[in-house]
PDB file of C-alpha atoms in Angstrom:
ATOM      1  CA  MET A 124     -28.834  -7.994  21.906  1.00 96.00           C
ATOM      2  CA  ILE A 125     -27.889  -5.526  19.184  1.00 95.00           C
ATOM      3  CA  HIS A 126     -28.467  -1.791  19.359  1.00 96.00           C
ATOM      4  CA  GLN A 127     -28.154   0.580  16.447  1.00 97.00           C
ATOM      5  CA  ILE A 128     -25.734   3.470  16.947  1.00 96.00           C
ATOM      6  CA  ASP A 129     -26.749   6.876  15.591  1.00 94.00           C
ATOM      7  CA  THR A 130     -24.351   7.941  12.833  1.00 94.00           C
ATOM      8  CA  THR A 131     -24.244   9.784   9.549  1.00 93.00           C
ATOM      9  CA  ASP A 132     -26.746   8.698   6.903  1.00 93.00           C
ATOM     10  CA  ASN A 133     -24.179   6.929   4.695  1.00 95.00           C
ATOM     11  CA  ILE A 134     -23.473   4.112   7.180  1.00 97.00           C
ATOM     12  CA  VAL A 135     -25.151   1.762   9.629  1.00 97.00           C
ATOM     13  CA  ALA A 136     -23.501   1.052  12.964  1.00 97.00           C
ATOM     14  CA  PHE A 137     -24.357  -1.364  15.739  1.00 96.00           C
ATOM     15  CA  ARG A 138     -23.230  -2.462  19.193  1.00 97.00           C
ATOM     16  CA  ALA A 139     -23.563  -6.129  20.190  1.00 95.00           C
ATOM     17  CA  LEU A 140     -24.122  -6.769  23.901  1.00 95.00           C
ATOM     18  CA  ALA A 141     -24.700  -9.972  25.899  1.00 94.00           C
ATOM     19  CA  ALA A 142     -26.440 -12.728  23.888  1.00 93.00           C
ATOM     20  CA  VAL A 143     -26.980 -12.012  20.181  1.00 93.00           C
ATOM     21  CA  THR A 144     -29.802 -13.881  18.452  1.00 91.00           C
ATOM     22  CA  LYS A 145     -31.292 -14.451  15.026  1.00 91.00           C
ATOM     23  CA  GLU A 146     -34.105 -12.097  16.040  1.00 93.00           C
ATOM     24  CA  ASP A 147     -31.596  -9.313  16.749  1.00 92.00           C
ATOM     25  CA  PHE A 148     -30.390  -9.521  13.172  1.00 90.00           C
ATOM     26  CA  GLN A 149     -33.906  -9.788  11.765  1.00 92.00           C
ATOM     27  CA  THR A 150     -35.365  -6.860  13.714  1.00 94.00           C
ATOM     28  CA  VAL A 151     -32.402  -4.474  14.018  1.00 95.00           C
ATOM     29  CA  VAL A 152     -29.607  -5.169  11.517  1.00 93.00           C
ATOM     30  CA  VAL A 153     -31.417  -6.359   8.384  1.00 92.00           C
ATOM     31  CA  PRO A 154     -33.981  -3.511   8.245  1.00 95.00           C
ATOM     32  CA  ALA A 155     -31.272  -0.886   8.796  1.00 95.00           C
ATOM     33  CA  VAL A 156     -29.058  -2.381   6.086  1.00 94.00           C
ATOM     34  CA  LYS A 157     -31.982  -2.560   3.629  1.00 94.00           C
ATOM     35  CA  LYS A 158     -32.810   1.087   4.321  1.00 96.00           C
ATOM     36  CA  LEU A 159     -29.169   2.060   3.765  1.00 96.00           C
ATOM     37  CA  ILE A 160     -29.004   0.155   0.457  1.00 95.00           C
ATOM     38  CA  ASN A 161     -32.188   1.879  -0.731  1.00 96.00           C
ATOM     39  CA  HIS A 162     -30.658   5.247   0.216  1.00 96.00           C
ATOM     40  CA  THR A 163     -27.040   4.833  -0.957  1.00 96.00           C
ATOM     41  CA  ASN A 164     -26.960   1.630  -3.059  1.00 96.00           C
ATOM     42  CA  GLU A 165     -24.019   0.375  -0.976  1.00 96.00           C
ATOM     43  CA  ILE A 166     -23.223  -0.891   2.507  1.00 95.00           C
ATOM     44  CA  ASN A 167     -20.922   0.937   4.901  1.00 97.00           C
ATOM     45  CA  PHE A 168     -21.161  -1.051   8.128  1.00 95.00           C
ATOM     46  CA  LEU A 169     -19.708  -0.890  11.623  1.00 97.00           C
ATOM     47  CA  MET A 170     -20.193  -3.424  14.417  1.00 95.00           C
ATOM     48  CA  VAL A 171     -18.815  -2.963  17.922  1.00 97.00           C
ATOM     49  CA  LEU A 172     -18.487  -6.255  19.767  1.00 93.00           C
ATOM     50  CA  ASP A 173     -19.080  -5.621  23.463  1.00 94.00           C
ATOM     51  CA  THR A 174     -19.747  -9.312  24.000  1.00 91.00           C
ATOM     52  CA  ASP A 175     -17.829 -12.530  23.469  1.00 87.00           C
ATOM     53  CA  ILE A 176     -18.210 -14.026  20.031  1.00 83.00           C
ATOM     54  CA  GLN A 177     -19.456 -17.211  21.744  1.00 87.00           C
ATOM     55  CA  ASN A 178     -22.578 -15.240  22.757  1.00 87.00           C
ATOM     56  CA  PHE A 179     -23.782 -15.198  19.128  1.00 86.00           C
ATOM     57  CA  THR A 180     -26.331 -17.984  18.591  1.00 85.00           C
ATOM     58  CA  ALA A 181     -26.163 -20.268  15.567  1.00 85.00           C
ATOM     59  CA  GLY A 182     -29.203 -18.433  14.198  1.00 83.00           C
ATOM     60  CA  ALA A 183     -27.388 -15.113  14.545  1.00 83.00           C
ATOM     61  CA  TRP A 184     -24.423 -16.474  12.576  1.00 76.00           C
ATOM     62  CA  LEU A 185     -26.750 -17.751   9.870  1.00 79.00           C
ATOM     63  CA  GLU A 186     -28.541 -14.392   9.591  1.00 80.00           C
ATOM     64  CA  ASP A 187     -25.180 -12.603   9.443  1.00 79.00           C
ATOM     65  CA  ALA A 188     -23.987 -14.904   6.664  1.00 76.00           C
ATOM     66  CA  MET A 189     -27.233 -14.519   4.723  1.00 80.00           C
ATOM     67  CA  LEU A 190     -27.032 -10.729   5.000  1.00 79.00           C
ATOM     68  CA  GLY A 191     -23.544 -10.856   3.526  1.00 79.00           C
ATOM     69  CA  ILE A 192     -24.412 -13.260   0.725  1.00 74.00           C
ATOM     70  CA  LYS A 193     -27.672 -11.552  -0.296  1.00 80.00           C
ATOM     71  CA  ASN A 194     -25.866  -8.216  -0.587  1.00 80.00           C
ATOM     72  CA  LEU A 195     -22.473  -9.409  -1.818  1.00 82.00           C
ATOM     73  CA  GLY A 196     -22.047  -6.736  -4.485  1.00 87.00           C
ATOM     74  CA  LYS A 197     -23.196  -3.894  -2.221  1.00 92.00           C
ATOM     75  CA  TRP A 198     -20.421  -4.014   0.411  1.00 89.00           C
ATOM     76  CA  ASN A 199     -18.207  -0.935   0.359  1.00 95.00           C
ATOM     77  CA  ARG A 200     -16.621  -0.678   3.808  1.00 96.00           C
ATOM     78  CA  ALA A 201     -17.157  -2.749   6.930  1.00 94.00           C
ATOM     79  CA  ALA A 202     -15.421  -2.396  10.282  1.00 96.00           C
ATOM     80  CA  ILE A 203     -15.566  -4.728  13.243  1.00 94.00           C
ATOM     81  CA  VAL A 204     -14.475  -3.168  16.528  1.00 97.00           C
ATOM     82  CA  SER A 205     -13.216  -5.665  19.100  1.00 95.00           C
ATOM     83  CA  ASP A 206     -10.296  -6.229  21.425  1.00 93.00           C
ATOM     84  CA  SER A 207      -9.899  -9.771  20.092  1.00 92.00           C
ATOM     85  CA  GLU A 208      -6.822 -10.110  17.880  1.00 93.00           C
ATOM     86  CA  GLU A 209      -8.393 -13.158  16.219  1.00 90.00           C
ATOM     87  CA  ILE A 210     -11.543 -11.270  15.235  1.00 89.00           C
ATOM     88  CA  ILE A 211      -9.503  -8.333  13.934  1.00 92.00           C
ATOM     89  CA  ALA A 212      -7.282 -10.638  11.856  1.00 91.00           C
ATOM     90  CA  PHE A 213     -10.306 -12.546  10.522  1.00 88.00           C
ATOM     91  CA  THR A 214     -12.029  -9.282   9.560  1.00 90.00           C
ATOM     92  CA  ASN A 215      -8.915  -7.954   7.834  1.00 91.00           C
ATOM     93  CA  GLY A 216      -8.734 -11.124   5.747  1.00 89.00           C
ATOM     94  CA  PHE A 217     -12.249 -10.690   4.376  1.00 80.00           C
ATOM     95  CA  SER A 218     -11.103  -8.043   1.885  1.00 80.00           C
ATOM     96  CA  TYR A 219      -9.192 -10.766   0.038  1.00 85.00           C
ATOM     97  CA  ILE A 220     -12.217 -12.988  -0.558  1.00 83.00           C
ATOM     98  CA  VAL A 221     -15.276 -10.735  -0.942  1.00 83.00           C
ATOM     99  CA  PRO A 222     -15.992  -7.383  -2.605  1.00 86.00           C
ATOM    100  CA  GLY A 223     -15.498  -4.288  -0.480  1.00 91.00           C
ATOM    101  CA  GLU A 224     -13.024  -3.299   2.186  1.00 94.00           C
ATOM    102  CA  PHE A 225     -13.108  -4.938   5.608  1.00 93.00           C
ATOM    103  CA  ARG A 226     -11.024  -3.850   8.599  1.00 96.00           C
ATOM    104  CA  GLY A 227     -10.805  -4.768  12.233  1.00 95.00           C
ATOM    105  CA  PHE A 228     -10.147  -2.127  14.872  1.00 97.00           C
ATOM    106  CA  LYS A 229      -9.407  -2.202  18.596  1.00 98.00           C
ATOM    107  CA  LYS A 230     -12.081  -0.659  20.825  1.00 97.00           C
ATOM    108  CA  GLU A 231      -9.752   2.229  21.683  1.00 98.00           C
ATOM    109  CA  ALA A 232      -9.796   3.115  17.964  1.00 98.00           C
ATOM    110  CA  PHE A 233     -13.610   3.351  17.713  1.00 97.00           C
ATOM    111  CA  ASN A 234     -13.525   6.931  16.358  1.00 96.00           C
ATOM    112  CA  LYS A 235     -10.964   5.943  13.730  1.00 97.00           C
ATOM    113  CA  ALA A 236     -13.131   2.982  12.707  1.00 97.00           C
ATOM    114  CA  LEU A 237     -16.193   5.211  12.445  1.00 96.00           C
ATOM    115  CA  ASN A 238     -14.332   7.807  10.374  1.00 96.00           C
ATOM    116  CA  TRP A 239     -12.952   5.090   8.098  1.00 97.00           C
ATOM    117  CA  VAL A 240     -16.395   3.553   7.484  1.00 97.00           C
ATOM    118  CA  GLU A 241     -17.849   7.018   6.829  1.00 94.00           C
ATOM    119  CA  GLY A 242     -15.153   7.522   4.172  1.00 90.00           C
ATOM    120  CA  ASN A 243     -13.453  10.398   5.968  1.00 86.00           C
ATOM    121  CA  ILE A 244     -10.038   8.677   6.171  1.00 84.00           C
ATOM    122  CA  ASN A 245      -8.245   5.932   4.213  1.00 78.00           C
TER     123      ASN A 245
END
């Protein structure tokens, strides 16, 4: 399940809980990202992982990948908030292979992650 987090109008933010499905991406994430692109012409994205990565279905991974590919040139900043060192390292490596800046943050640094995605800090 994915819930949208209320934030400023220049970003979209989400919290993933329990099982995450293709439908979660289709009904929550994709429409919010499309609305943001129409408003700002770029993607500033934050995802808090309050579930194990194994709880993402194959369909969820496919939808996530398609979202990234379809909007490749629109990514500005993306933060993944997790206590998994592997997820943080993986996220940090994305900046080397795709446009935009990607950073992983520990859950205790949620406010820092949010401020970074909003563009308030470097």
